[in-house]
Coordinates of N, CA and C in Angstrom, one line a residue:
X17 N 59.9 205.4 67.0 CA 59.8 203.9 67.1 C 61.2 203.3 67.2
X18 N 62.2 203.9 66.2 CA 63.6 203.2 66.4 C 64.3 203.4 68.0
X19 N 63.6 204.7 68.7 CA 64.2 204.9 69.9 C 63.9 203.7 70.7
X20 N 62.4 203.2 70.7 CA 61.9 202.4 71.9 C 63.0 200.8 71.3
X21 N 62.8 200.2 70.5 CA 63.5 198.9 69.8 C 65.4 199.6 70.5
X22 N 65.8 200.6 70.3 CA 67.2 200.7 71.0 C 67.4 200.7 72.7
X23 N 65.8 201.1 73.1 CA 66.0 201.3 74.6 C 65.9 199.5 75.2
X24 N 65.0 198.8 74.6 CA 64.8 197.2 74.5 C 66.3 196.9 74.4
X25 N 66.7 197.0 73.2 CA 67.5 196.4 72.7 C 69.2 196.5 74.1
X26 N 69.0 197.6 74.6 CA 69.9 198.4 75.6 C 69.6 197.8 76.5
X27 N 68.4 197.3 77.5 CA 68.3 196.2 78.6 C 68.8 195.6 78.2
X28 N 68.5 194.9 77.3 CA 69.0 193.4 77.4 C 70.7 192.7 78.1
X29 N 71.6 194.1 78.0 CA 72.9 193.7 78.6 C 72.5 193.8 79.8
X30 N 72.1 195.3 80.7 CA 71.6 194.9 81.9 C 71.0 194.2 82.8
X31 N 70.1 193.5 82.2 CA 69.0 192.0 82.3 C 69.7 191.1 82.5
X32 N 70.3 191.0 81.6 CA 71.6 189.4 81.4 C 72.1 189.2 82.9
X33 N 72.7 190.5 83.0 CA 74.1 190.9 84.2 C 73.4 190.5 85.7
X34 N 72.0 191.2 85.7 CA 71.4 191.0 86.9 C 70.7 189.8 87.0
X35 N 70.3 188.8 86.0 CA 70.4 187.3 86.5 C 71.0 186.6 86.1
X36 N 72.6 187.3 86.2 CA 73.9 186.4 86.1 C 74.1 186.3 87.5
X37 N 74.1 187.5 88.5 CA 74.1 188.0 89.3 C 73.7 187.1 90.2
X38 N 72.2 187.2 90.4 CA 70.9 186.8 91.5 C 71.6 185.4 91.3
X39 N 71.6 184.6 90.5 CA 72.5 183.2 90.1 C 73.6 182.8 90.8
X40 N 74.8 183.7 90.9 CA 75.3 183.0 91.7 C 75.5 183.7 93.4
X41 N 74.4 184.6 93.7 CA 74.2 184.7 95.4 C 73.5 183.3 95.5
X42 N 74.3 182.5 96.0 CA 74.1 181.1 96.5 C 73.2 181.2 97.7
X43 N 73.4 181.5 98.8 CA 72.9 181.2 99.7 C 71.8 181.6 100.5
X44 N 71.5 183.5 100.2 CA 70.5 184.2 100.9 C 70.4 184.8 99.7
X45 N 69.7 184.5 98.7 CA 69.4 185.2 97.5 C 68.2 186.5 97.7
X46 N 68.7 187.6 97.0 CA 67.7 188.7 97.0 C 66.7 188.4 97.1
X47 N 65.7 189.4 96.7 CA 64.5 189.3 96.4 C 64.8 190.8 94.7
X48 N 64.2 190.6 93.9 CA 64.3 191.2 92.6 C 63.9 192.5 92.9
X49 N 62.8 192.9 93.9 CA 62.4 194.6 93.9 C 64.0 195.5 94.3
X50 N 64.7 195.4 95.3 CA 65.7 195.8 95.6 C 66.6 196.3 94.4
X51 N 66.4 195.0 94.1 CA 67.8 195.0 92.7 C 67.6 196.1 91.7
X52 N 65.8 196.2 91.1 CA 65.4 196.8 90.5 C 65.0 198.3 90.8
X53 N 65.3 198.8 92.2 CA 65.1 200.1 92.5 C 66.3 200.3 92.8
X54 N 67.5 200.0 92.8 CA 68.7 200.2 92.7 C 69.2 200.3 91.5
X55 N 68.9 199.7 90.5 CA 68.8 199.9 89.0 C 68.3 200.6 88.2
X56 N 66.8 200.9 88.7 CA 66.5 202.2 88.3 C 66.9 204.0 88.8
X57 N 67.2 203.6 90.4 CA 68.1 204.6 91.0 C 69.5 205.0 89.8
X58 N 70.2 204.1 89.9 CA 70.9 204.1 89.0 C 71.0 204.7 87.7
X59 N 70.2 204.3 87.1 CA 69.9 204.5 85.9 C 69.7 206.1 85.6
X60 N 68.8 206.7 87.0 CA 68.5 208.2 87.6 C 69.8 209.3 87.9
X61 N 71.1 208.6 88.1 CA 71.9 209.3 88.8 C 72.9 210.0 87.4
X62 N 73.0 209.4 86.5 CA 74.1 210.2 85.2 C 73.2 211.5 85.0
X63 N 72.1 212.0 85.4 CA 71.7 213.5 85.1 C 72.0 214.0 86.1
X64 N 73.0 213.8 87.4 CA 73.7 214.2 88.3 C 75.1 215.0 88.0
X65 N 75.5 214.2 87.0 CA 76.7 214.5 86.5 C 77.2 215.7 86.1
X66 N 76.5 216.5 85.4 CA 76.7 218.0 85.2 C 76.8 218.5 86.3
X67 N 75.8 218.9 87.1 CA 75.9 219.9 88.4 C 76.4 219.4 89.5
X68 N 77.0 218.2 89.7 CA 78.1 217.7 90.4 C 79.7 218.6 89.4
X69 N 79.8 218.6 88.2 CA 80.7 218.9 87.7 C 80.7 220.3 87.7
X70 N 80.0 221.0 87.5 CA 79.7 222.4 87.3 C 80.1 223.4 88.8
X71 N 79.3 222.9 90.0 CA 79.4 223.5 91.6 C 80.6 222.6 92.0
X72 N 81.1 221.5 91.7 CA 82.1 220.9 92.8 C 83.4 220.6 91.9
X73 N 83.4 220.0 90.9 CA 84.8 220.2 89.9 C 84.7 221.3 89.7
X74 N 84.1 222.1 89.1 CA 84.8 223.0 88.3 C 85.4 224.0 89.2
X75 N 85.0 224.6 89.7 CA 85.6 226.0 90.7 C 87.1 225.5 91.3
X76 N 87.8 223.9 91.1 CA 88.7 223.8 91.5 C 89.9 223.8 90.5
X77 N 89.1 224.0 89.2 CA 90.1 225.0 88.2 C 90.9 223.6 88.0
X78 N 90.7 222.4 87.8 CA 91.8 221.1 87.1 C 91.6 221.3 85.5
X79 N 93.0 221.2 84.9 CA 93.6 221.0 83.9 C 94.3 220.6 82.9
X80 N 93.8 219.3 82.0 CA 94.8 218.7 82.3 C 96.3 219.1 81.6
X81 N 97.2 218.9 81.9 CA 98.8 220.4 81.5 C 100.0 219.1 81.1
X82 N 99.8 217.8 80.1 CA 100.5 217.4 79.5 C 101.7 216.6 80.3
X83 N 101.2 216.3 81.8 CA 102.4 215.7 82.2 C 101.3 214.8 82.7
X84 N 102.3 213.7 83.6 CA 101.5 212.1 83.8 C 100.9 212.7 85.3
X85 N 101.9 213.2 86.1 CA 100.8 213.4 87.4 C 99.6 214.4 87.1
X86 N 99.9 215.4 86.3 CA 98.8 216.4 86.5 C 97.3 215.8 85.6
X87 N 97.7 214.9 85.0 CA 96.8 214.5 84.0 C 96.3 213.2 85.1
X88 N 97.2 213.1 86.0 CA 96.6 211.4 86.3 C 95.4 212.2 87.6
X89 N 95.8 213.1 88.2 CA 94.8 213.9 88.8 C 94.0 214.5 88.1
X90 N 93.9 215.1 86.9 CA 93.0 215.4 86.3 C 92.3 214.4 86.1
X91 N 92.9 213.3 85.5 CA 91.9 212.2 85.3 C 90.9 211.4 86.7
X92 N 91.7 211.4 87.8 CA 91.0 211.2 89.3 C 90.1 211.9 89.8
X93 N 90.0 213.0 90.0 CA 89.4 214.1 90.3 C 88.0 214.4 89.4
X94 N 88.6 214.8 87.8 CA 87.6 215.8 87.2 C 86.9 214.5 86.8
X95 N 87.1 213.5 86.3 CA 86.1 212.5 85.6 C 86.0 211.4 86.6
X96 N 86.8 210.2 86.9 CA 86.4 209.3 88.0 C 85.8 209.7 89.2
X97 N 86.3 210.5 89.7 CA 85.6 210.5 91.5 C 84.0 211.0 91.7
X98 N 83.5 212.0 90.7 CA 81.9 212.5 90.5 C 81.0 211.1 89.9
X99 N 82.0 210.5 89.2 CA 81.0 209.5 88.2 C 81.1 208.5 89.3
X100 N 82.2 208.1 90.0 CA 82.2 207.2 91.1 C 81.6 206.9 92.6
X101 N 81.3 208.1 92.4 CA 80.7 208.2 93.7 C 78.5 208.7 93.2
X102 N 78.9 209.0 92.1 CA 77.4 209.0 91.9 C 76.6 207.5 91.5
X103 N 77.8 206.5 91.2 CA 76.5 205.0 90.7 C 76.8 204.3 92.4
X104 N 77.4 204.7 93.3 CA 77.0 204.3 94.9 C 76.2 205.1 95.5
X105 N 75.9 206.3 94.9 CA 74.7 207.1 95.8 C 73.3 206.1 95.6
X106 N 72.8 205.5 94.7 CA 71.7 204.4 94.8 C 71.8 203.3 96.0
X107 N 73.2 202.8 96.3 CA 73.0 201.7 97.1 C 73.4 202.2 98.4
X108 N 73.7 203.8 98.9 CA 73.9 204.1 100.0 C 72.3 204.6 100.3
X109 N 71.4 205.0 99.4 CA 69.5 205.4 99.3 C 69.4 204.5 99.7
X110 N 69.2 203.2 99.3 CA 68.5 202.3 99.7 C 68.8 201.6 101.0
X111 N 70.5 201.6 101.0 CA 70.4 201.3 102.8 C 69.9 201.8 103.5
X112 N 69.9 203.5 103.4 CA 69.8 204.1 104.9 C 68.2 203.8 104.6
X113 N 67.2 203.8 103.6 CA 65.7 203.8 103.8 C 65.4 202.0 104.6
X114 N 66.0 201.2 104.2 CA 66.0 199.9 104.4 C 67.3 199.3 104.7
X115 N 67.9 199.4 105.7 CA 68.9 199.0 105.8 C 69.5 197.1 106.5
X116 N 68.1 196.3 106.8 CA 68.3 195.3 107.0 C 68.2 194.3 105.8
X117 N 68.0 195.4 104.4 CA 68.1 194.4 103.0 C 69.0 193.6 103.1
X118 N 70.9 193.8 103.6 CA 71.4 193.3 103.4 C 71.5 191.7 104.1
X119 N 71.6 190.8 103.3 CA 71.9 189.5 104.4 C 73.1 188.8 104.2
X120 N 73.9 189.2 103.4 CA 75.0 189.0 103.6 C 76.2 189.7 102.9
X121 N 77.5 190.1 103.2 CA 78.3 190.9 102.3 C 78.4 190.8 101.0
X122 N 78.2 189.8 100.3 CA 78.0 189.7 99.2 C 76.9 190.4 98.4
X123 N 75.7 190.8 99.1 CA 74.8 191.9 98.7 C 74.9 193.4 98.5
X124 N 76.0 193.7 99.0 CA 76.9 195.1 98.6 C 77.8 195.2 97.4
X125 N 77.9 193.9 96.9 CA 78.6 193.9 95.8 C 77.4 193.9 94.5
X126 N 76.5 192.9 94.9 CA 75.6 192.6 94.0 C 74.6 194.3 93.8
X127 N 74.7 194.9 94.5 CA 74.3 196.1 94.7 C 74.6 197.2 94.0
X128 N 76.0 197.6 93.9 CA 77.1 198.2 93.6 C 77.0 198.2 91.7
X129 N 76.9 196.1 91.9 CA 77.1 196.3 90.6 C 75.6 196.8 89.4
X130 N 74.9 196.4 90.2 CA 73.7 196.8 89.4 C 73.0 198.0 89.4
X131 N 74.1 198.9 90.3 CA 73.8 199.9 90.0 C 74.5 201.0 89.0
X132 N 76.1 200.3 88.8 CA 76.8 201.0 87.9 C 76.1 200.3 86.5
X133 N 75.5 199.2 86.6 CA 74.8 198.9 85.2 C 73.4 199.7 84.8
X134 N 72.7 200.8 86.0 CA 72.1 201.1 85.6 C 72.6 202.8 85.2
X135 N 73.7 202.8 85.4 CA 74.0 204.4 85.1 C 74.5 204.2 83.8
X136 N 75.1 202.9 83.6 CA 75.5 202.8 82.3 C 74.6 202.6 81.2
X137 N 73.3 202.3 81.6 CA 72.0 202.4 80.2 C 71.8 203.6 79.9
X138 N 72.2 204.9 80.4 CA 72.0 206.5 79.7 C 72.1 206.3 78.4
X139 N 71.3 207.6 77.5 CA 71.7 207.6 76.9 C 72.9 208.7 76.9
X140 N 73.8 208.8 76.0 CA 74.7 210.1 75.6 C 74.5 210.9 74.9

């Protein structure tokens, strides 16, 4: 029971963000299903994260060895670039299935971000 009241409790930042969001696309405002299958795509993608790490980091042997460049590539590589490119795999799905969602550039942002809000509801 304590899990479901923390998973509630855990939208609520997401919720806020996405009708902070829809608020200020001023002019050609979404429509909510988009937002919400990009959010829940989202939300789908951090169980990516191992077996992106496992078949595509790992075999390239990064370590990090105590100095600022080797660690700043370790840091680029082994942790940013899998996690970064996996909360844009939702809003690159949704374009190519529907690709005239967008109506204006400002919807690639609103996109982007609700989707890294949905990777970030995992739990750990």
């Amino acid at each position: 029971m304590i899990l479901y009241y923390g998973a509630v409790i855990a939208a609520i930042i997401p919720i806020i963000w996405i009708l902070f969001l829809r608020r200020i696309d001023l002019f050609k405002q979404l429509t909510l299903l988009p937002i919400i299958i990009i959010c829940i795509l989202g939300a789908l993608t951090p169980f990516l994260v191992s077996p992106v790490y496992y078949y595509l980091i790992d075999p390239l042997n990064l370590n990090p060895d105590r100095t600022i460049p080797g660690d700043l590539l370790y840091c680029v590589v082994y942790i940013g670039l899998p996690e970064e490119l996996l909360k844009i795999l939702p809003v690159f799905l949704v374009l190519l299935i529907y690709p005239k969602i967008i109506k204006e550039p400002f919807d690639l942002i609103i996109f982007a971000a609700v989707s890294a809000l949905g990777f970030s509801f995992h739990k750990k």
